[in-house]
mmCIF file of C-alpha atoms in Angstrom:
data_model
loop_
_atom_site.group_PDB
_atom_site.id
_atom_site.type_symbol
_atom_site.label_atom_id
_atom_site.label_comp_id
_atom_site.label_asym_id
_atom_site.label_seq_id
_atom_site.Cartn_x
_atom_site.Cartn_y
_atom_site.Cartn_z
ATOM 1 C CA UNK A 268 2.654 -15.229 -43.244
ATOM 2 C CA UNK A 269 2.051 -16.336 -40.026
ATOM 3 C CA UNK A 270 4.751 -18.520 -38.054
ATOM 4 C CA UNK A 271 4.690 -20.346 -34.473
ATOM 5 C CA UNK A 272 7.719 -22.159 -32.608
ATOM 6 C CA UNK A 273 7.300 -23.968 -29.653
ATOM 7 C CA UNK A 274 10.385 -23.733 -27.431
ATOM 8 C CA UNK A 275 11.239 -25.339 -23.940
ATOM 9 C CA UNK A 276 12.832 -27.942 -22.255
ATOM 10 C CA UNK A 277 13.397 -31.392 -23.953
ATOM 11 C CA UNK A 278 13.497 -33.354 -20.581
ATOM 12 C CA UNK A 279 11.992 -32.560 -17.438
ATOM 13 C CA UNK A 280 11.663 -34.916 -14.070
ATOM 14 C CA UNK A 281 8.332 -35.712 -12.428
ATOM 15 C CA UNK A 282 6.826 -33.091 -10.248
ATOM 16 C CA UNK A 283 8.638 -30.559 -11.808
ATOM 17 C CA UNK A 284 6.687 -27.792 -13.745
ATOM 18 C CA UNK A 285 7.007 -27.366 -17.131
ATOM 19 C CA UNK A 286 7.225 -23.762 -18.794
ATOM 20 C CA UNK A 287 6.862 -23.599 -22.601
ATOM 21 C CA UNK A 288 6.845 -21.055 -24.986
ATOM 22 C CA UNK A 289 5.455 -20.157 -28.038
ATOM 23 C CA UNK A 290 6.864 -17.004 -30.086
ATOM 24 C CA UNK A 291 4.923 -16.202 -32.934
ATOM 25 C CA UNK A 292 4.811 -13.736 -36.208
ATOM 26 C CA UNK A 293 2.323 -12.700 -38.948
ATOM 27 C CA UNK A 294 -0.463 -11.656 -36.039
ATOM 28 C CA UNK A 295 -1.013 -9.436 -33.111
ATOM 29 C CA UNK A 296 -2.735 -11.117 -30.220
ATOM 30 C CA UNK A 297 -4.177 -7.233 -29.552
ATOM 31 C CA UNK A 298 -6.160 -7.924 -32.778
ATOM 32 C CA UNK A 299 -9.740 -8.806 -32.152
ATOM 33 C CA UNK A 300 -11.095 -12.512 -31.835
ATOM 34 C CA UNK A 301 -7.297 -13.963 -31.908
ATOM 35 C CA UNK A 302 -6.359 -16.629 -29.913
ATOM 36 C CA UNK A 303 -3.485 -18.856 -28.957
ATOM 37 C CA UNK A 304 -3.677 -22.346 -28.342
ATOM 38 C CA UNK A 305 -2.097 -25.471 -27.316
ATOM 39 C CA UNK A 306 -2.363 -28.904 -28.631
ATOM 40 C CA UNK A 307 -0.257 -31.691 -27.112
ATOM 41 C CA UNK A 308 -0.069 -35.264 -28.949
ATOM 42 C CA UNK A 309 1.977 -38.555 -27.054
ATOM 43 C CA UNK A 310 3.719 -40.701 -28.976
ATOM 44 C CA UNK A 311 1.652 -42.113 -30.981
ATOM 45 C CA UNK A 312 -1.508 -41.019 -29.883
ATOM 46 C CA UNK A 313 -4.578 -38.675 -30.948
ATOM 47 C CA UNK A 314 -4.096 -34.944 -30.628
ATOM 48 C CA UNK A 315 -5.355 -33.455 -26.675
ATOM 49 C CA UNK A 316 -6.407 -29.547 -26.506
ATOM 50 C CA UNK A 317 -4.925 -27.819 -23.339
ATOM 51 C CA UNK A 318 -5.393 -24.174 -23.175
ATOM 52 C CA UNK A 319 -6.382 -21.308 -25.100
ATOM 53 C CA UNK A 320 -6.059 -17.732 -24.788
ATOM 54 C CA UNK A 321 -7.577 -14.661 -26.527
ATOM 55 C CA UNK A 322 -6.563 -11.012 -27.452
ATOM 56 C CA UNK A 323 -8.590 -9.950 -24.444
ATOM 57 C CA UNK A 324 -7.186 -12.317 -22.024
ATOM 58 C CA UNK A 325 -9.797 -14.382 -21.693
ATOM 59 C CA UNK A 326 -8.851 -17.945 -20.869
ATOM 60 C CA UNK A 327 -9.846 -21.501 -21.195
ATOM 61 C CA UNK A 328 -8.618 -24.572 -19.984
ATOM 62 C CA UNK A 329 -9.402 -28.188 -20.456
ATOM 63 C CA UNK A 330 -10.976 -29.247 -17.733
ATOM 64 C CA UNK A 331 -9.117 -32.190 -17.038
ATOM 65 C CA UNK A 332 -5.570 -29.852 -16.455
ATOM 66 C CA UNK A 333 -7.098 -27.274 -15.694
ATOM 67 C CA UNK A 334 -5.866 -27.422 -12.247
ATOM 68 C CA UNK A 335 -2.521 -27.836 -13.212
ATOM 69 C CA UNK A 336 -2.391 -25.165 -16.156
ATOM 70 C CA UNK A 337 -1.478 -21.593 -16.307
ATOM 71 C CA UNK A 338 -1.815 -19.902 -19.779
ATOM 72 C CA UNK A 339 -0.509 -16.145 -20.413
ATOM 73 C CA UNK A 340 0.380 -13.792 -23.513
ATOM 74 C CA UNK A 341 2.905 -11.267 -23.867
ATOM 75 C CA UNK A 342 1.758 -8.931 -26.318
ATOM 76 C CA UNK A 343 5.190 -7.217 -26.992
ATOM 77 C CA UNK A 344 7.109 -9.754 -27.507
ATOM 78 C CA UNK A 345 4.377 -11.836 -29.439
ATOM 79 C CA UNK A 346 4.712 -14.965 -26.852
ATOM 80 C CA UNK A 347 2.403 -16.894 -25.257
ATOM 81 C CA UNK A 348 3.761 -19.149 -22.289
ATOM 82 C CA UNK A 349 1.767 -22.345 -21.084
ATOM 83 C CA UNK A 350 2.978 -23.768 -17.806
ATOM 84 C CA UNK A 351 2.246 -26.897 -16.532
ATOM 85 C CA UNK A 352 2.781 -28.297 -13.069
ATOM 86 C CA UNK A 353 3.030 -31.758 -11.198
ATOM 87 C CA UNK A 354 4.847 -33.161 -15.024
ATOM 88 C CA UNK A 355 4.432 -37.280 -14.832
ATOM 89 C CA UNK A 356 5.709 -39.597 -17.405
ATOM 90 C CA UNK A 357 2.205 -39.478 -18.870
ATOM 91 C CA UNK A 358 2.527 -36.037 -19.951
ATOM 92 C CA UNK A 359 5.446 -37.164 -22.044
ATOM 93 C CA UNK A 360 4.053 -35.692 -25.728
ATOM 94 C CA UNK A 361 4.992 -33.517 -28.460
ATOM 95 C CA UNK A 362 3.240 -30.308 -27.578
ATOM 96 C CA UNK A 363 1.940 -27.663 -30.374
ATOM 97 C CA UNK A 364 0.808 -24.191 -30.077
ATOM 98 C CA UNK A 365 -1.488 -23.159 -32.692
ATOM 99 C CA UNK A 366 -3.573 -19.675 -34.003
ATOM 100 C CA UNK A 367 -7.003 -18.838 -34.618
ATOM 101 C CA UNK A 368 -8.419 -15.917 -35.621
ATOM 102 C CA UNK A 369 -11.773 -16.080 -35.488
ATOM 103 C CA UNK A 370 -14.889 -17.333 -33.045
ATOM 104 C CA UNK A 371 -15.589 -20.101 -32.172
ATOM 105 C CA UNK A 372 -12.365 -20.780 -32.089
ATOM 106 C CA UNK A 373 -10.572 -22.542 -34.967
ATOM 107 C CA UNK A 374 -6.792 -23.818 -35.354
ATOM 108 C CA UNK A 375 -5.538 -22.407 -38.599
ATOM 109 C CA UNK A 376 -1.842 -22.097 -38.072
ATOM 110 C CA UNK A 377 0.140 -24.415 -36.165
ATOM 111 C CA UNK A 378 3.837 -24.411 -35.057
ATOM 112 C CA UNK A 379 6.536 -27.343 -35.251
ATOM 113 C CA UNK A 380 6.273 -28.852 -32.153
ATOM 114 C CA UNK A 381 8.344 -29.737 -28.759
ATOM 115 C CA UNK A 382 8.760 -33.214 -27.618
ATOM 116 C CA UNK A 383 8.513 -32.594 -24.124
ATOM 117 C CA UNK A 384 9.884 -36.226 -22.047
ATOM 118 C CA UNK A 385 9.214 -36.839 -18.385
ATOM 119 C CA UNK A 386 11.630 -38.967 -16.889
ATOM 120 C CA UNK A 387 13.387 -39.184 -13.955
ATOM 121 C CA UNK B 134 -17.399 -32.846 -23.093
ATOM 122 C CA UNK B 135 -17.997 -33.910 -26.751
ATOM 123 C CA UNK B 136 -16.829 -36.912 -28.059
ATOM 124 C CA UNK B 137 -15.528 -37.264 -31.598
ATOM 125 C CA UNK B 138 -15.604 -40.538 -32.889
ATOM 126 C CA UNK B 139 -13.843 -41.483 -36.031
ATOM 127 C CA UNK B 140 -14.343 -44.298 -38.269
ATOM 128 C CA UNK B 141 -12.394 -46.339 -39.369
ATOM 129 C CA UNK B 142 -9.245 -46.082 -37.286
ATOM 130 C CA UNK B 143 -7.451 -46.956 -40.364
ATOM 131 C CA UNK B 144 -7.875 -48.046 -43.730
ATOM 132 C CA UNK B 145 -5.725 -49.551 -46.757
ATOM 133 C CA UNK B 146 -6.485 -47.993 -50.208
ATOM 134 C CA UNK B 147 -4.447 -47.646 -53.025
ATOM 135 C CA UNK B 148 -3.537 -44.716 -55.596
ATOM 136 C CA UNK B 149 -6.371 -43.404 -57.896
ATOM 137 C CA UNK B 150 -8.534 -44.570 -54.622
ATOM 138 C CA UNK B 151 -11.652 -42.764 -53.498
ATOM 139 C CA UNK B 152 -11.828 -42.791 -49.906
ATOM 140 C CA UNK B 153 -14.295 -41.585 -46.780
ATOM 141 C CA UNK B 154 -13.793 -40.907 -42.928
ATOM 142 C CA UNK B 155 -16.682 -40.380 -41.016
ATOM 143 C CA UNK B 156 -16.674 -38.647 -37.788
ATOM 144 C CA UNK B 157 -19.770 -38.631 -35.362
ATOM 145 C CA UNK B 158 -19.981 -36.105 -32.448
ATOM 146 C CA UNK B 159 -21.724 -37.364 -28.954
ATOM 147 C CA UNK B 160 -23.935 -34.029 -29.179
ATOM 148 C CA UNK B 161 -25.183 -31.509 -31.901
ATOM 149 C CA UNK B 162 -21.936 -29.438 -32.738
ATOM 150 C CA UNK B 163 -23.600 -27.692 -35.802
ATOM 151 C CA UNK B 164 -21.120 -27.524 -38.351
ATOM 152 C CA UNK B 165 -18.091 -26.092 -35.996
ATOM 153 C CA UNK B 166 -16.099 -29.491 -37.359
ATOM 154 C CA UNK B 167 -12.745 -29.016 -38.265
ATOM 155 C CA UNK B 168 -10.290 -31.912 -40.320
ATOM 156 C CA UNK B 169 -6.688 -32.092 -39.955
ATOM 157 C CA UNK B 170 -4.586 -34.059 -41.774
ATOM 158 C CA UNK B 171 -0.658 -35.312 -40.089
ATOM 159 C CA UNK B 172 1.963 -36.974 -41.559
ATOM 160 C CA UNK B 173 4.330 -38.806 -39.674
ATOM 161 C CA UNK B 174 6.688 -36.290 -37.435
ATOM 162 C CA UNK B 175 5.198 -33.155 -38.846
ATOM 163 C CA UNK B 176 2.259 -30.698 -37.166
ATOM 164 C CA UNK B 177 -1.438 -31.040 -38.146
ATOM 165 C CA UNK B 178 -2.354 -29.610 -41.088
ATOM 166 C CA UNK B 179 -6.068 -27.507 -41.472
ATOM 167 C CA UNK B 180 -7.731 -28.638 -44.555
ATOM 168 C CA UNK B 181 -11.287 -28.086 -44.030
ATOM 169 C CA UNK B 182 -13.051 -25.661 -41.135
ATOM 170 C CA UNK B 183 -17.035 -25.312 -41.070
ATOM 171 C CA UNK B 184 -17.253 -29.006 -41.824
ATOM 172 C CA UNK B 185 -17.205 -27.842 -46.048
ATOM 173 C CA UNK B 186 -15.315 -24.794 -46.174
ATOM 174 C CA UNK B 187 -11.429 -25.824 -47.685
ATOM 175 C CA UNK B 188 -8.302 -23.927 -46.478
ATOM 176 C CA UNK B 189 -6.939 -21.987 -48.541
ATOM 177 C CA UNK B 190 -4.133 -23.445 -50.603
ATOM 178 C CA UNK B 191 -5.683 -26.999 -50.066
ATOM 179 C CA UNK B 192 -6.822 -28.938 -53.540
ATOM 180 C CA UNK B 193 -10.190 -29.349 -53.999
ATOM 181 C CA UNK B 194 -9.602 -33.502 -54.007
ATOM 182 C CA UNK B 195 -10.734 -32.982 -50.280
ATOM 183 C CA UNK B 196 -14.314 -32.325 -49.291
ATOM 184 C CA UNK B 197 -16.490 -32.244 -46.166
ATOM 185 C CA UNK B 198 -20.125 -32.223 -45.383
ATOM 186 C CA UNK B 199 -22.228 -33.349 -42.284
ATOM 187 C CA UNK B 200 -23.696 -30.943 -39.592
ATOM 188 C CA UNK B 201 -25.248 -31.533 -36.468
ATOM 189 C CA UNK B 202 -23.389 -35.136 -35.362
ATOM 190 C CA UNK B 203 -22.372 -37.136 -38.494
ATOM 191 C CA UNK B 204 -19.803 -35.643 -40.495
ATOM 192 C CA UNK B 205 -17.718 -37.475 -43.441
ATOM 193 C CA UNK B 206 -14.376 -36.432 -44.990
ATOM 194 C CA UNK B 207 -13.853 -37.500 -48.720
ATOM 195 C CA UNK B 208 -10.563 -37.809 -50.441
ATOM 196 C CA UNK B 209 -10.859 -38.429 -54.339
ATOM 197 C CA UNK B 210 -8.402 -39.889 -56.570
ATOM 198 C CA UNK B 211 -5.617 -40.731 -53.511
ATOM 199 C CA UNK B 212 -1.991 -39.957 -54.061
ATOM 200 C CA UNK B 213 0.909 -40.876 -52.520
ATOM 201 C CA UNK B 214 0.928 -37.751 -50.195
ATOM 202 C CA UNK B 215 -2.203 -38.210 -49.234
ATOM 203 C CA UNK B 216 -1.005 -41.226 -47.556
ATOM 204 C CA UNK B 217 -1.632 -39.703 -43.556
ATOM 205 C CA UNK B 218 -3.402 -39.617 -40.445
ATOM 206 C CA UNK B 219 -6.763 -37.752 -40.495
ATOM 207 C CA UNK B 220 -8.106 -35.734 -37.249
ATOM 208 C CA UNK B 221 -11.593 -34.283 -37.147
ATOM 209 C CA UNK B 222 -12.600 -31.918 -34.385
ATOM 210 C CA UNK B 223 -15.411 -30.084 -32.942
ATOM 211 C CA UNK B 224 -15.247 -26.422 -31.849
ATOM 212 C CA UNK B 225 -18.432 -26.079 -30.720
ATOM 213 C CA UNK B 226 -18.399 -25.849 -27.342
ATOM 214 C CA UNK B 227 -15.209 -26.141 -24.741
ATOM 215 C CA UNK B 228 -13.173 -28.532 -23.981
ATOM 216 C CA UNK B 229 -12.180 -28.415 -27.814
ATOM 217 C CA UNK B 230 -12.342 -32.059 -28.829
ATOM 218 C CA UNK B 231 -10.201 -34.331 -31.020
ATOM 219 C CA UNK B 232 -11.302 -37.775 -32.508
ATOM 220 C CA UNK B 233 -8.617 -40.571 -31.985
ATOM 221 C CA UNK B 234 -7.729 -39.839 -35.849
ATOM 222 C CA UNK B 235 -7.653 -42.468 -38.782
ATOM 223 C CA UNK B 236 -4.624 -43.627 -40.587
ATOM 224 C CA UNK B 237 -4.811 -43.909 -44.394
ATOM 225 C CA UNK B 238 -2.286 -46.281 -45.288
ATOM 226 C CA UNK B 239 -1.278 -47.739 -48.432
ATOM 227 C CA UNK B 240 -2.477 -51.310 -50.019
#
């Protein structure tokens, strides 16, 4: 069965950078084709793909962050951490990490979510 | 980028209803279309991958067909959990794209 959790802080201020986590089970991101994603969503809004990284370390950003994203896996401990810089109150959204498992990829599995708020 | 556009944004149908979302991609995505469905508070949920292929585990009241740009999701016989926001999106080509999602909503 595969599992995600999202875990970081609840409230950061803007400019600060924003480190989140996402600890998984049921997969191995040394497995071939796997990948790690994240998804973020504001309140009440459509759903905004962010990063994405793969069992080989191959990485992808959107392109609109991609300046202020850093995406990296750590295979023994089954976590992949997104960090995000410059936080404004527009980044304020509930923030997913999801699996795929094959290419192109595909978001089978997704965790909980983190309501991430920016606000001074 | 590709755009995913959904239509409608939302809709008001009522139990036993039969009901279809269209989604149209700015570009030929093939079939790499993906549909989601969210209730309120709670993550996406994959129903359909390959723009016909069902997830495993989800009933067969949901279908999908469409390649290249114009895509449809079909929910038969609606029931009260049913009752959600719908997200397609392409995985063609990066950046992975998300339509702006249509709310099924009770009459």
């Amino acid at each position: 069965q595969i599992t995600l959790k999202e875990s970081g802080p609840t409230l950061v201020k803007p400019t600060q950078t924003l480190t989140l986590t996402c600890t998984f089970s049921g997969f191995s991101l040394r497995t071939r084709r796997v990948g790690v994603g994240w998804i973020r969503q504001p309140p009440g809004k459509a759903l905004e793909w962010l990063a994405l990284i793969y069992w080989d370390d191959d990485k992808r950003y959107s392109p609109s962050l991609k300046s202020r994203l850093s995406i990296t896996k750590d295979t023994s401990k089954n976590q992949v951490v997104l960090t995000m810089t410059n936080m404004d109150p527009v980044d304020t959204a509930t923030y997913y990490c999801a699996h795929s498992a094959v290419l192109p990829p595909r978001f089978d599995n997704w965790g909980q979510g983190t309501l991430v708020t920016v606000s001074s | 980028d590709i755009q995913m556009t959904q239509s409608p944004s939302s809709l008001s149908a009522s139990v036993g209803d039969r009901v279809t979302i269209t989604c149209r991609a700015s570009q030929d995505i093939s079939n790499y279309l993906a549909w989601f469905q969210q209730k309120p508070g709670k993550a996406p949920k994959s129903l359909i991958y390959a723009a016909s292929s069902l997830e495993s585990g989800v009933p067969s009241k949901f279908s999908g067909s469409g390649s290249g740009t114009e895509f449809t999701l079909s929910i038969s016989s609606l029931q009260p959990e049913d009752f959600a926001t719908y997200y397609c999106q392409q995985y063609n080509s990066y950046p992975l794209t998300f339509g702006g999602g249509t709310k099924v909503e009770i009459k």
